[in-house]
PDB file of C-alpha atoms in Angstrom:
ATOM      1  CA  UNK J   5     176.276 127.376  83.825  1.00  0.00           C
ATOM      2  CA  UNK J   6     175.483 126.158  87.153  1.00  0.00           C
ATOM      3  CA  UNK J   7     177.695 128.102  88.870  1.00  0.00           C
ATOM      4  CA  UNK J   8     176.339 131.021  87.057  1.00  0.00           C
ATOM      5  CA  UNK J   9     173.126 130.566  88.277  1.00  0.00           C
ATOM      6  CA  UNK J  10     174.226 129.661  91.736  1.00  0.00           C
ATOM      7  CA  UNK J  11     176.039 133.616  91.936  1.00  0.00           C
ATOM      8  CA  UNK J  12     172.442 135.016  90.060  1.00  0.00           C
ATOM      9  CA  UNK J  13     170.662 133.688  92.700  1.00  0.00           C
ATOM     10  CA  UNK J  14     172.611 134.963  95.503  1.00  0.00           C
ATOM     11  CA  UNK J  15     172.724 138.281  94.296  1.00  0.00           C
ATOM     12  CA  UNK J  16     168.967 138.505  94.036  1.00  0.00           C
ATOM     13  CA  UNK J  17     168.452 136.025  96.815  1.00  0.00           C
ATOM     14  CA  UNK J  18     166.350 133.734  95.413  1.00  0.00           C
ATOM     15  CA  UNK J  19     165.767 130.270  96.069  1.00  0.00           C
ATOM     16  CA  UNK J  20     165.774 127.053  93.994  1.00  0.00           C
ATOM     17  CA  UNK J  21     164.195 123.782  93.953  1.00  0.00           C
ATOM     18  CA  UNK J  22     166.524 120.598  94.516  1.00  0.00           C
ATOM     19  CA  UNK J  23     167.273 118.455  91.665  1.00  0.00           C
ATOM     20  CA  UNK J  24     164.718 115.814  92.508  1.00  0.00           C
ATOM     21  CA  UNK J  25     162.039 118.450  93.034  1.00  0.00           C
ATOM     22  CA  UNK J  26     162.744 120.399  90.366  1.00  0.00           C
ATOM     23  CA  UNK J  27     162.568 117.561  87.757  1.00  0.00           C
ATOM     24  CA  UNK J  28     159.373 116.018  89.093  1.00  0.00           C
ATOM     25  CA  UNK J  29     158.357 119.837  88.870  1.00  0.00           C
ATOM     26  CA  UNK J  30     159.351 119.828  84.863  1.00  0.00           C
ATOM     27  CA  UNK J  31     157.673 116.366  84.414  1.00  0.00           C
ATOM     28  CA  UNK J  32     154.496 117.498  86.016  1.00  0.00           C
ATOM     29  CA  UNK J  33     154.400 120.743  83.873  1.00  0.00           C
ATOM     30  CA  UNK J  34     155.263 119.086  80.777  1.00  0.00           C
ATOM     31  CA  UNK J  35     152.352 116.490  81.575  1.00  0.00           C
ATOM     32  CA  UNK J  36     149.590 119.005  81.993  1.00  0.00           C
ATOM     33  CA  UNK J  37     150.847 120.933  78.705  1.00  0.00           C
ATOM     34  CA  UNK J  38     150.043 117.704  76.789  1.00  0.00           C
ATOM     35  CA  UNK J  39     146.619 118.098  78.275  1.00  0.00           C
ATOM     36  CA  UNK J  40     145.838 120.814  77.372  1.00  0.00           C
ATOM     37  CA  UNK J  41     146.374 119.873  73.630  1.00  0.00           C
ATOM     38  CA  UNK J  42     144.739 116.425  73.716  1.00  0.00           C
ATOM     39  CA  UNK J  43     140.606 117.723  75.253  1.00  0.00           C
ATOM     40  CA  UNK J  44     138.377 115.539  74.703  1.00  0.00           C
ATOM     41  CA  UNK J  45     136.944 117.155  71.255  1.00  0.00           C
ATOM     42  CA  UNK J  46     133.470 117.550  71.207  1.00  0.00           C
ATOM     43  CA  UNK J  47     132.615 115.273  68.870  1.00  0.00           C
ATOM     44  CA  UNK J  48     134.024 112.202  70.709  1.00  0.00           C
ATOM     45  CA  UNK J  49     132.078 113.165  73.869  1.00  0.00           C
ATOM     46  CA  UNK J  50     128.717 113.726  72.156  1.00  0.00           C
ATOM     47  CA  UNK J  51     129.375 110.156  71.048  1.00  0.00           C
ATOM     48  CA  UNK J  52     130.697 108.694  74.311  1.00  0.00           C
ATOM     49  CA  UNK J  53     127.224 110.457  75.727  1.00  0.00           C
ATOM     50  CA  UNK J  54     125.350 109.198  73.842  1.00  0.00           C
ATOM     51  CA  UNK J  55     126.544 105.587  75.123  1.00  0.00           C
ATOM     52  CA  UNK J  56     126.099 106.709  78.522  1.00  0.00           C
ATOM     53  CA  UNK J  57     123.454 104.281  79.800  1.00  0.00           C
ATOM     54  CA  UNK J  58     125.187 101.553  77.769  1.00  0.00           C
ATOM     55  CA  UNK J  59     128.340 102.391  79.745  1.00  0.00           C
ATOM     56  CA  UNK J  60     127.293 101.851  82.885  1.00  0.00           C
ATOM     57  CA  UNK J  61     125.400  98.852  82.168  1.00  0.00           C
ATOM     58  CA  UNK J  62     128.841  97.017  81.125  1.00  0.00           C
ATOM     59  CA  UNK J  63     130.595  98.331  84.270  1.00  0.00           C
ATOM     60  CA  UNK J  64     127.766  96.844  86.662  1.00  0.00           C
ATOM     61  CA  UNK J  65     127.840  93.861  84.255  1.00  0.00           C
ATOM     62  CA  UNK J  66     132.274  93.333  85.136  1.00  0.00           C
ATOM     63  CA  UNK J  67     131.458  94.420  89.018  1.00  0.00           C
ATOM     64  CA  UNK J  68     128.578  92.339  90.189  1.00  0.00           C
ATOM     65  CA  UNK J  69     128.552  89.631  87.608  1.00  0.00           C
ATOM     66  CA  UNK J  70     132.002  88.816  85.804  1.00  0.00           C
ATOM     67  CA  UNK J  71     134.617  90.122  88.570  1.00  0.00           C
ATOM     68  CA  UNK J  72     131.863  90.560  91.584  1.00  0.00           C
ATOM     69  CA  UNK J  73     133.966  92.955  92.617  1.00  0.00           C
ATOM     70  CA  UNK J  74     133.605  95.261  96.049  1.00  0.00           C
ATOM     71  CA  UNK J  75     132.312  99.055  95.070  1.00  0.00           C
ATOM     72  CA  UNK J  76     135.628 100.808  96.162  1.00  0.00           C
ATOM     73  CA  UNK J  77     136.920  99.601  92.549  1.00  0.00           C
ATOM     74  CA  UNK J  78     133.890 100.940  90.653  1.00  0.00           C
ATOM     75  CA  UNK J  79     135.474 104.241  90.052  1.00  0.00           C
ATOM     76  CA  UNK J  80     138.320 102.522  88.509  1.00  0.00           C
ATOM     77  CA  UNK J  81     136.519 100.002  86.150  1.00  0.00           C
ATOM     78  CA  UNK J  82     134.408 103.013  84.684  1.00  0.00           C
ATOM     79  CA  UNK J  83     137.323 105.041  84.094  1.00  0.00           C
ATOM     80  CA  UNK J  84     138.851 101.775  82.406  1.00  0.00           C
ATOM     81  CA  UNK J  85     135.705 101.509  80.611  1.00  0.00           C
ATOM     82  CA  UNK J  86     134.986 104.963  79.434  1.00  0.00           C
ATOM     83  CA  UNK J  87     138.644 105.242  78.018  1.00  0.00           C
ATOM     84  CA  UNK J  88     138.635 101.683  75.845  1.00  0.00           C
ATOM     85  CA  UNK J  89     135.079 103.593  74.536  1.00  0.00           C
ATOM     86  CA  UNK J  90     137.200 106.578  73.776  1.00  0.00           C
ATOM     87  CA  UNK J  91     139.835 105.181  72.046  1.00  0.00           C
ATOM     88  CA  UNK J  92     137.649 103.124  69.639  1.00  0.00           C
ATOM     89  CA  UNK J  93     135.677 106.039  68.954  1.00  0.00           C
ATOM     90  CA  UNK J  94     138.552 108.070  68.339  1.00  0.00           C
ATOM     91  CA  UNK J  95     140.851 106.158  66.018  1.00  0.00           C
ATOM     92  CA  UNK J  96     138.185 105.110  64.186  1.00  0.00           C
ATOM     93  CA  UNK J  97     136.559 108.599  63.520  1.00  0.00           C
ATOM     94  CA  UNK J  98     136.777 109.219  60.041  1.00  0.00           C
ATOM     95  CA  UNK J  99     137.426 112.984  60.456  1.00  0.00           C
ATOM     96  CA  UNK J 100     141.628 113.584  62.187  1.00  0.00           C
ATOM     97  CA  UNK J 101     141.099 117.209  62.096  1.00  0.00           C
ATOM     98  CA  UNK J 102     139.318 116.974  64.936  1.00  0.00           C
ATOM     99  CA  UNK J 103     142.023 116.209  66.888  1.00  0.00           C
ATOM    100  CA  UNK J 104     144.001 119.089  65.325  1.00  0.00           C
ATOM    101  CA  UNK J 105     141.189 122.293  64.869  1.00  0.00           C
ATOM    102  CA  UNK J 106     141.039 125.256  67.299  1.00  0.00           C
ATOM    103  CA  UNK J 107     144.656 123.799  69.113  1.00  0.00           C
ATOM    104  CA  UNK J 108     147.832 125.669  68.934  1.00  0.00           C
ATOM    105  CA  UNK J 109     149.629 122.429  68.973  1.00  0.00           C
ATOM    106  CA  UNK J 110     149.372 118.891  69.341  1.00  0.00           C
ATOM    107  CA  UNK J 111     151.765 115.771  70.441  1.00  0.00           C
ATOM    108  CA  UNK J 112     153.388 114.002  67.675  1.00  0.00           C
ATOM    109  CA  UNK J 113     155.486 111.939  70.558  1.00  0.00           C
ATOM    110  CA  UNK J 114     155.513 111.371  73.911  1.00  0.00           C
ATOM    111  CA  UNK J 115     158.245 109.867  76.662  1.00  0.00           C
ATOM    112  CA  UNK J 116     156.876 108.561  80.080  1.00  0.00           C
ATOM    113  CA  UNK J 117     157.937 106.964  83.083  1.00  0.00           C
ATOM    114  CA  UNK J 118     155.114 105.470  85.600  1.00  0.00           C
ATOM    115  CA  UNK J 119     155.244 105.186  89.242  1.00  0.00           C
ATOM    116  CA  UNK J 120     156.874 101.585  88.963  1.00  0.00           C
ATOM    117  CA  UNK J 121     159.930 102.493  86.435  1.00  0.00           C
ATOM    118  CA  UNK J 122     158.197 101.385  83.407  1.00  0.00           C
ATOM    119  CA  UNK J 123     158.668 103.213  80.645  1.00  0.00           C
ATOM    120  CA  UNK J 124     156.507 103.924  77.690  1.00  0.00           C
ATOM    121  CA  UNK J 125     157.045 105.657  73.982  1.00  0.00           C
ATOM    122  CA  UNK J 126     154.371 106.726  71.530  1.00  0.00           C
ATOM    123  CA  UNK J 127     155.220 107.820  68.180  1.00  0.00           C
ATOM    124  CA  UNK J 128     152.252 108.415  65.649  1.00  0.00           C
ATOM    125  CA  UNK J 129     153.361 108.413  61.734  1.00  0.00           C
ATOM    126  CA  UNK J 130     153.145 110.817  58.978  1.00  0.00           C
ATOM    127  CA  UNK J 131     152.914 113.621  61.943  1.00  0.00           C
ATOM    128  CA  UNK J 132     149.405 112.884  62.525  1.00  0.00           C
ATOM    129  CA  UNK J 133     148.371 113.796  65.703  1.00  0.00           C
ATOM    130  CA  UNK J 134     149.414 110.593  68.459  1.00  0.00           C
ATOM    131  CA  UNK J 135     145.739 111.616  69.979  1.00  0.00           C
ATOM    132  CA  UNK J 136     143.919 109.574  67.254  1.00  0.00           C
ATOM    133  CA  UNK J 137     146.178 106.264  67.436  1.00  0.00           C
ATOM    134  CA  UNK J 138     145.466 103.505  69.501  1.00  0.00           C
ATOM    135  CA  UNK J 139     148.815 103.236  71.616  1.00  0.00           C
ATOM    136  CA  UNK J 140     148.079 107.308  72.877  1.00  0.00           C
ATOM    137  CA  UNK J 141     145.076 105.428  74.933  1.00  0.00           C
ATOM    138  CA  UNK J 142     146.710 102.360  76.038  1.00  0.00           C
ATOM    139  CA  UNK J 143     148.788 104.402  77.957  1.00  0.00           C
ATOM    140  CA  UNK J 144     146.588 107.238  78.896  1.00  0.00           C
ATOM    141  CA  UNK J 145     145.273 105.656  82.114  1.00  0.00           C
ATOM    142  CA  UNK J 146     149.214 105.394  83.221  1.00  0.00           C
ATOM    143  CA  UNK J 147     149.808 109.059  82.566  1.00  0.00           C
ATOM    144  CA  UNK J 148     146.649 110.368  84.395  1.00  0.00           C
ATOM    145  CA  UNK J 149     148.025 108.683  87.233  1.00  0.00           C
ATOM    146  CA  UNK J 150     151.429 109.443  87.146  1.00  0.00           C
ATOM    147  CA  UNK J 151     150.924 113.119  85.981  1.00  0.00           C
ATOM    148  CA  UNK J 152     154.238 113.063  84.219  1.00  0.00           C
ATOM    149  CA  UNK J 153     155.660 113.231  81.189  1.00  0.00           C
ATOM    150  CA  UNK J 154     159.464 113.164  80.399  1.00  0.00           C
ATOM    151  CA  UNK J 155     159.416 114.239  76.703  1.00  0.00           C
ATOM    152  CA  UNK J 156     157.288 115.407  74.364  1.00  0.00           C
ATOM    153  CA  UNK J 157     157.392 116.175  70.287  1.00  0.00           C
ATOM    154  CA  UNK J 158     154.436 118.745  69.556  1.00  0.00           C
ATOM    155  CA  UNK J 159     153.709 120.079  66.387  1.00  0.00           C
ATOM    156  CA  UNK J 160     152.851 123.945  66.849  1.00  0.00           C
ATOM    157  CA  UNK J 161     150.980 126.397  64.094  1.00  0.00           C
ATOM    158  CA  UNK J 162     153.206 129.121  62.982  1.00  0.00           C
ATOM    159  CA  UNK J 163     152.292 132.476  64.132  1.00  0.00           C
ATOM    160  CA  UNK J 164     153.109 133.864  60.860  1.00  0.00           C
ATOM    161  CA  UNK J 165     153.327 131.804  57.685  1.00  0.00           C
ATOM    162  CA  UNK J 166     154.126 134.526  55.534  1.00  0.00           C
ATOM    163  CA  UNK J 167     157.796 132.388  54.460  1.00  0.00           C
ATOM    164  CA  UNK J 168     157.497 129.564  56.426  1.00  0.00           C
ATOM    165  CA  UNK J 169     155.232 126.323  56.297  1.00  0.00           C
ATOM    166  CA  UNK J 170     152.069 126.529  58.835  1.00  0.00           C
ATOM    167  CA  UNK J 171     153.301 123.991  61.390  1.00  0.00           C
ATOM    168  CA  UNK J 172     156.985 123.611  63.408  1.00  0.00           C
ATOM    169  CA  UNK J 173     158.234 120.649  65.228  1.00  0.00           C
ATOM    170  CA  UNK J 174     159.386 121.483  68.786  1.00  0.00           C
ATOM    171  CA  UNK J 175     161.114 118.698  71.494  1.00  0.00           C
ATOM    172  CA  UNK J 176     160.514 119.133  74.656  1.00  0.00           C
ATOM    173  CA  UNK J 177     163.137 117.021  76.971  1.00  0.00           C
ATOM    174  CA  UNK J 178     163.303 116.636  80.505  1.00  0.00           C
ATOM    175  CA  UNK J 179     166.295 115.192  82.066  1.00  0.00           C
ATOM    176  CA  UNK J 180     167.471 115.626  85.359  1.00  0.00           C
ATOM    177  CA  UNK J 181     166.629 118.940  86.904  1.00  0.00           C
ATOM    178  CA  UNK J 182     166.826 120.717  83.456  1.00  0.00           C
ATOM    179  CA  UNK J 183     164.451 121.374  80.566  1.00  0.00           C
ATOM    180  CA  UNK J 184     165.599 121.304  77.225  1.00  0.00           C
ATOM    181  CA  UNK J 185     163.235 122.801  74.553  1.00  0.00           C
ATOM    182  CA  UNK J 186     164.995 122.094  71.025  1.00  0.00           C
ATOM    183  CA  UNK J 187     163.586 123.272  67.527  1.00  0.00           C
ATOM    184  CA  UNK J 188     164.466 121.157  65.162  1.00  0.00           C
ATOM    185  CA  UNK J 189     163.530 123.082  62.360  1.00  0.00           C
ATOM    186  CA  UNK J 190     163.861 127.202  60.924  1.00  0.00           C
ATOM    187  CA  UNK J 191     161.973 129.144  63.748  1.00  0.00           C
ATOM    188  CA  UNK J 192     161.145 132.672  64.064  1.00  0.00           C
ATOM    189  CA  UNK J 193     161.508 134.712  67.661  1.00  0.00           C
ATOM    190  CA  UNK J 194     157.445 135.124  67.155  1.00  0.00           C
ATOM    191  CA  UNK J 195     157.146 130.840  67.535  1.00  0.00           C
ATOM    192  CA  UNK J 196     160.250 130.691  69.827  1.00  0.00           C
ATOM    193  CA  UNK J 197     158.669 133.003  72.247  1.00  0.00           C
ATOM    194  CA  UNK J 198     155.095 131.032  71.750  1.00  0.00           C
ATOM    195  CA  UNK J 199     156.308 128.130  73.109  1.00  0.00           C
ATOM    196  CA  UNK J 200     158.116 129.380  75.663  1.00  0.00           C
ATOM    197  CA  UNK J 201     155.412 131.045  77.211  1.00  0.00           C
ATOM    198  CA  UNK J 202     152.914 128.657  76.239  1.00  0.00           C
ATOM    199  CA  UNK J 203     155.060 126.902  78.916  1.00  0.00           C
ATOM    200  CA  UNK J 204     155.003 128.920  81.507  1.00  0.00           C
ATOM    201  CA  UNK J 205     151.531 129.413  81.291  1.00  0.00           C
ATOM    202  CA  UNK J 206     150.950 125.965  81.786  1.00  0.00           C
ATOM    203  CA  UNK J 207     152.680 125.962  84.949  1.00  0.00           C
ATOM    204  CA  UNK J 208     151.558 129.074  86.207  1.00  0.00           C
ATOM    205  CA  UNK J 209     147.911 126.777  85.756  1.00  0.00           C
ATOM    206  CA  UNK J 210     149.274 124.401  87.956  1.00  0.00           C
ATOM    207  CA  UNK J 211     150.783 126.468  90.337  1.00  0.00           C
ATOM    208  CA  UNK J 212     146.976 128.007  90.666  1.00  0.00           C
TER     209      UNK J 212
END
């Protein structure tokens, strides 16, 4: 296969990434893809607005008067803040839909590697989305920073669902400097072709 490519790519001159870059490319894609599907819904943020001036009063409380801390880590202790708000609000939200409505798709599991080699796996049960479970935001901080992901499990709506279920489970795997998509279930061209360019539209966003 690689040599195939390698000939391909002569005849049409075109020129490739290096394995290194081209994985930390895949990772980076695959990250933002996951954000895409996990946005802040609305009704979390209304909340977490609504707690605004509460907010801030607990991160002035841990900088001046717990940690007394110097004002080049307040950014950091808000962000800290505002996602432990987040999370609470979220799991505990009686409504999951919210976390599902108006998406194509949403991540049932996620693989991750930060900038120091640790490595971190979410798995929510009963394919509910991972968005609404605890673990998704102990971790979330890690990912923002690392903007990487090295696998994901979504669960995607079915373009048609004339004789199939509504939903699919797709794996996305990154290994290396290739990207493995692999349905695990019946899937028509329609869905295939979904995800694929759901893909590449994600990139093409980052690209931008």
């Amino acid at each position: 296969m690689n040599e195939a490519i390698s000939i391909v790519c002569n005849w049409f001159d075109i020129k490739t990434l290096s394995s290194t870059s081209a994985g930390k490319k895949f990772k980076t894609n695959l990250y933002h893809m996951l954000n895409k599907y996990t946005q802040t819904p609305s009704e979390i943020k209304e909340l977490m607005d609504s707690k605004k001036e509460e907010v801030e009063k607990i991160v002035d409380i841990i900088m001046n008067d717990i940690c007394k801390l110097p004002n080049r880590y307040k950014s950091d202790v808000q962000s800290s803040i505002l996602n432990m708000v987040e999370k609470y609000f979220s799991i505990s939200f009686p409504n999951k839909s919210i976390f599902t409505k108006e998406r194509d798709a949403y991540p049932l599991k996620l693989n991750a590697t930060d900038n120091e080699d640790s490595k971190v796996e979410q798995t929510a049960a009963l394919e509910e989305p991972l968005q609404s479970k605890a673990i998704f935001f102990d971790n979330k901080k890690m990912l923002q920073q690392s903007e990487s992901c090295d696998g994901i499990t979504f669960i995607v709506n079915r373009k048609n669902t004339l004789y199939c279920s509504k939903k699919f489970r797709v794996k996305i795997l990154i290994k290396s400097d290739h990207c493995t998509i692999k349905f695990t279930e019946y899937t028509m061209e329609e869905d295939i072709i979904n995800v694929l360019f759901s893909l590449i539209d994600t990139s093409r966003n980052c690209e931008s």
